[in-house]
């Protein structure tokens, strides 16, 4: 897709990947409506991005994606401000092995809701123009990790859900593509807070010391490495059904290149 002039909705955009993805799209001439549960972080990012790309290009919406009405309001607000939605990025995600139900609500249920809402708004029969939906899974969507069982379950779920919808001829006929991004460890707060022993962060996973050792072996990607893969997916003419794994040692690797069993 050519990004210039397109409108994107990005969840979890106050920091980390979501903020970097927002900036990368703005740099290429898109308008971005980003959402986050973190109001002060979101407002701060809004100020920074507006200073670089203009007040009229970027809009922050306070939204807890686990709350259906707030998620619906996000789409309403984006349409009212920017009139269309061409790119949807379900990026918001958490680690919470002790509160695993919350992990499922945010990582899995909300990702599904965001996908269904985007499909509705992108449908040409509803006034949409088609579009691209990128769901952010993880290396943990492809491989197990005993320190993150609930998180791994949600990330496997994202992969299965997104690949399945990508096979549906209905969405293909509407000009809608769906792809999955699978980053390995990257240097956002999700990882760095645990390494730095930030208060509470180590309780989010099991066996934090084992996990830290694994990051030492696997290496840690930069946010720019992951953003580069994200933009590659969005800009591809056909990303439908793609699963892009990115890790420090091997870089970008497309998985399941034969997309169906038939
Ligand atoms: N950092 C990493 O190594 C990897 C991260 N991921 C995934 O990438 C995505 C982004 O993660 P990071 O940027 O690393 O994390 P992060 O923790 O830096 O940023 C996540 C953002 O999502 C927001 N958020 C959390 N719950 C929310 C909710 N209920 N509603 C709205 N916003 C919410 C947070 O406030 C935060 O701004 C997540 O889905 C994560 O699972 C995937 C693979 C590796
Ligand atoms: C510093 C500890 C970090 C703990 C986890 C934090 C964030 C993880 C986010 C992910 O999405 C996971 C990314 C990649 C790793 C997944 C599995 C690795 C298992 C490898 C192995 O067992 O050898």
XYZ file of C-alpha atoms and ligand atoms in Angstrom:
329
model
C 0.000 0.000 0.000
C 1.179 3.539 -0.662
C 1.131 5.232 2.737
C 0.921 8.859 1.552
C -2.543 10.262 2.300
C -3.734 7.171 4.175
C -5.256 7.138 7.675
C -4.042 4.733 10.367
C -5.419 3.678 13.755
C -2.764 2.322 16.123
C -3.415 0.926 19.597
C -0.837 1.145 22.380
C 0.712 4.171 20.676
C 1.895 6.161 23.687
C 5.301 4.474 23.712
C 7.299 1.517 22.423
C 6.456 -0.005 19.048
C 3.129 1.826 18.783
C 4.778 5.224 19.039
C 7.546 4.237 16.598
C 5.014 2.831 14.107
C 2.983 6.043 14.370
C 6.055 8.149 13.673
C 7.112 5.977 10.711
C 3.670 6.320 9.100
C 3.543 10.083 9.749
C 6.984 10.449 8.159
C 5.580 8.825 5.023
C 2.625 11.198 4.841
C -0.124 9.294 6.642
C -2.472 10.711 9.240
C -2.434 8.780 12.506
C -5.016 8.317 15.233
C -3.265 6.544 18.084
C -4.857 5.196 21.239
C -3.572 4.275 24.659
C -4.794 3.638 28.183
C -1.909 5.822 29.413
C -3.243 9.378 29.162
C -0.144 11.320 30.200
C 2.125 9.190 27.975
C -0.325 9.571 25.099
C -0.553 13.344 25.507
C 3.233 13.629 25.666
C 3.627 11.587 22.445
C 0.853 13.641 20.830
C 2.787 16.849 21.594
C 6.052 15.411 20.234
C 4.508 14.023 17.051
C 2.383 17.127 16.430
C 5.502 19.315 16.744
C 7.214 17.237 14.040
C 4.334 16.475 11.678
C 1.674 19.092 12.419
C -1.369 19.258 14.695
C -3.707 18.176 11.896
C -1.865 14.915 11.155
C -1.908 13.181 14.513
C -4.599 12.611 17.094
C -4.420 10.861 20.481
C -7.474 9.114 21.900
C -7.619 7.782 25.441
C -8.817 4.208 25.042
C -8.625 1.005 27.045
C -8.891 -1.561 24.270
C -10.270 -4.104 26.730
C -13.421 -1.934 27.002
C -15.695 -2.475 24.028
C -17.375 0.947 24.134
C -14.042 2.796 24.351
C -12.766 0.811 21.363
C -15.899 1.685 19.361
C -15.466 5.346 20.350
C -11.894 5.264 19.045
C -13.145 4.314 15.581
C -15.923 6.941 15.765
C -13.399 9.600 16.748
C -10.964 8.643 13.995
C -13.709 8.717 11.356
C -15.039 12.013 12.606
C -11.561 13.610 12.490
C -9.948 11.957 9.449
C -13.040 10.636 7.547
C -11.595 7.192 6.721
C -9.478 4.297 8.015
C -7.008 2.555 5.695
C -4.553 0.979 8.144
C -5.363 -0.702 11.461
C -2.578 -1.769 13.803
C -3.598 -3.888 16.782
C -0.426 -3.332 18.780
C -1.476 -2.848 22.437
C -0.303 -5.786 24.520
C 0.721 -6.669 28.054
C 2.619 -9.268 30.032
C 0.688 -10.511 33.065
C 1.111 -14.154 33.971
C -0.403 -13.701 37.453
C -3.412 -11.889 35.985
C -3.610 -14.077 32.890
C -7.290 -13.285 32.277
C -6.312 -9.643 31.728
C -3.605 -10.768 29.351
C -6.238 -12.591 27.278
C -8.592 -9.575 27.388
C -5.978 -7.130 26.104
C -3.794 -9.253 23.829
C -6.417 -11.536 22.308
C -10.021 -10.358 22.761
C -9.239 -6.700 22.064
C -7.108 -7.611 19.052
C -10.076 -9.559 17.653
C -12.435 -6.678 18.376
C -10.094 -4.176 16.721
C -9.826 -6.426 13.689
C -13.612 -6.858 13.338
C -14.225 -3.123 13.777
C -11.596 -2.334 11.139
C -13.056 -4.910 8.719
C -16.451 -3.224 9.087
C -15.112 0.298 8.487
C -12.830 -0.742 5.582
C -15.643 -2.583 3.772
C -16.508 -0.661 0.561
C -20.200 -1.483 1.169
C -19.977 0.661 4.321
C -18.160 3.502 2.560
C -14.654 2.131 3.215
C -11.770 1.884 0.765
C -10.365 -1.532 1.740
C -7.123 -1.433 3.686
C -4.446 -3.263 5.621
C -4.700 -4.725 9.122
C -1.458 -5.530 10.941
C -1.768 -7.552 14.129
C 1.249 -7.550 16.428
C 2.000 -11.051 17.661
C 5.515 -12.103 18.701
C 8.271 -14.685 18.360
C 6.143 -16.153 21.166
C 3.345 -16.593 18.607
C 5.456 -19.212 16.874
C 7.452 -20.800 19.705
C 6.731 -21.765 23.312
C 8.278 -20.026 26.331
C 7.818 -21.558 29.785
C 8.242 -18.160 31.451
C 5.266 -16.720 29.541
C 2.555 -19.397 29.057
C -0.516 -17.140 29.006
C 1.215 -14.507 26.875
C 2.369 -17.229 24.462
C -1.203 -18.523 24.199
C -2.477 -15.078 23.234
C 0.288 -14.545 20.700
C -0.344 -17.963 19.087
C -4.030 -16.980 18.993
C -3.291 -13.732 17.162
C -1.361 -15.642 14.528
C -4.087 -18.240 13.955
C -6.860 -15.643 13.871
C -5.101 -13.275 11.495
C -3.940 -15.992 9.094
C -7.438 -17.487 9.032
C -9.174 -14.198 8.172
C -6.530 -13.547 5.512
C -7.713 -16.698 3.707
C -11.315 -15.469 3.487
C -12.188 -14.593 -0.134
C -14.799 -12.125 1.164
C -12.189 -9.779 2.630
C -9.909 -10.284 -0.352
C -12.773 -9.172 -2.616
C -13.159 -6.040 -0.456
C -9.498 -5.098 -0.935
C -8.609 -5.830 2.692
C -5.310 -7.491 3.595
C -4.317 -8.922 6.983
C -0.766 -9.651 8.138
C 0.981 -10.621 11.379
C 4.160 -9.100 12.769
C 6.208 -11.373 15.059
C 9.041 -9.503 16.781
C 11.461 -11.277 19.112
C 12.830 -9.367 22.122
C 13.164 -5.653 21.428
C 14.301 -2.737 23.538
C 11.001 -1.267 24.693
C 9.901 -0.843 28.315
C 8.248 -4.261 28.166
C 11.726 -5.811 28.158
C 13.984 -3.125 29.604
C 11.879 -2.648 32.757
C 12.366 -6.333 33.589
C 16.093 -6.247 32.922
C 16.410 -3.115 35.049
C 14.278 -4.665 37.809
C 11.678 -1.879 37.723
C 9.190 -2.173 40.587
C 6.535 -4.769 39.818
C 7.769 -5.634 36.348
C 9.401 -8.924 37.340
C 6.071 -10.180 38.677
C 4.628 -9.968 35.166
C 6.460 -13.119 34.046
C 7.572 -16.428 35.555
C 11.290 -17.090 36.120
C 12.559 -13.592 35.241
C 16.188 -14.617 35.652
C 15.779 -17.444 33.127
C 14.103 -15.009 30.730
C 16.943 -12.511 31.087
C 19.497 -15.258 30.280
C 17.513 -16.096 27.127
C 17.582 -12.467 26.023
C 21.354 -12.555 26.440
C 21.569 -15.558 24.099
C 19.029 -14.365 21.551
C 19.999 -10.704 21.573
C 17.626 -7.753 21.673
C 16.375 -5.986 18.546
C 16.203 -2.211 18.358
C 12.799 -0.593 17.956
C 14.065 0.590 14.552
C 14.631 -3.054 13.449
C 10.990 -3.858 14.201
C 9.683 -0.623 12.692
C 11.553 -1.393 9.482
C 9.723 -4.743 9.256
C 6.391 -3.119 10.091
C 6.792 -0.577 7.292
C 7.874 -3.280 4.861
C 4.600 -5.134 5.523
C 2.438 -2.020 5.199
C 4.134 -0.873 1.991
C 4.109 -4.277 0.260
C 1.708 -4.518 -2.635
C 0.456 -7.828 -1.252
C 1.024 -8.593 2.433
C -2.141 -10.647 2.839
C -1.498 -13.687 5.070
C 2.135 -12.715 5.660
C 3.765 -13.588 8.970
C 6.972 -11.614 9.464
C 9.308 -12.846 12.191
C 12.168 -10.548 13.207
C 14.943 -11.492 15.575
C 18.336 -10.052 16.360
C 20.475 -12.836 14.892
C 18.539 -13.614 11.699
C 16.733 -10.358 10.924
C 13.496 -10.507 8.904
C 12.125 -13.939 8.038
C 8.783 -14.569 6.349
C 7.095 -17.689 7.771
C 4.540 -20.075 6.216
C 5.416 -18.950 2.732
C 2.946 -21.534 1.411
C -0.021 -19.798 2.957
C -2.611 -22.591 2.774
C -2.634 -26.389 2.856
C -4.396 -26.642 -0.502
N 9.076 -5.495 23.268
C 9.167 -6.731 22.829
O 10.219 -7.399 22.970
C 8.044 -7.357 22.104
C 6.755 -6.820 22.120
N 5.763 -7.422 21.401
C 4.421 -6.895 21.354
O 4.461 -5.600 20.799
C 3.355 -4.844 21.283
C 3.853 -3.518 21.812
O 4.725 -3.796 22.884
P 5.866 -2.810 23.384
O 5.855 -1.573 22.599
O 7.075 -3.598 23.493
O 5.321 -2.568 24.852
P 5.181 -1.266 25.761
O 4.801 -1.795 27.090
O 6.375 -0.410 25.632
O 3.959 -0.480 25.089
C 2.673 -0.991 25.129
C 1.696 0.149 25.108
O 0.377 -0.426 25.128
C -0.405 0.311 26.050
N -1.493 -0.505 26.575
C -1.422 -1.520 27.462
N -2.649 -1.961 27.758
C -3.514 -1.227 27.038
C -4.918 -1.207 26.924
N -5.693 -2.021 27.656
N -5.498 -0.320 26.080
C -4.716 0.530 25.365
N -3.390 0.573 25.444
C -2.789 -0.298 26.272
C 0.573 0.722 27.130
O 0.078 1.797 27.914
C 1.795 1.060 26.317
O 1.804 2.412 25.928
C 2.672 -5.720 22.321
O 1.572 -6.375 21.726
C 3.737 -6.731 22.677
O 3.166 -7.926 23.132
C 6.016 -8.532 20.625
C 7.243 -9.084 20.597
C 8.362 -8.558 21.333
C 14.198 -9.517 30.063
C 13.138 -10.542 30.084
C 12.095 -10.271 29.093
C 10.903 -11.079 29.369
C 9.847 -10.994 28.368
C 9.505 -9.620 27.936
C 8.927 -9.345 26.770
C 8.693 -10.357 25.785
C 7.949 -10.074 24.709
C 7.741 -11.046 23.687
O 6.873 -10.888 22.846
C 8.585 -12.270 23.641
C 9.519 -12.196 22.531
C 10.372 -13.185 22.282
C 10.671 -14.365 23.120
C 9.754 -15.501 23.103
C 10.191 -16.720 23.354
C 11.599 -17.052 23.512
C 11.820 -18.477 23.941
C 13.183 -18.898 23.499
C 13.710 -20.091 24.209
O 13.075 -20.674 25.084
O 14.848 -20.442 23.915
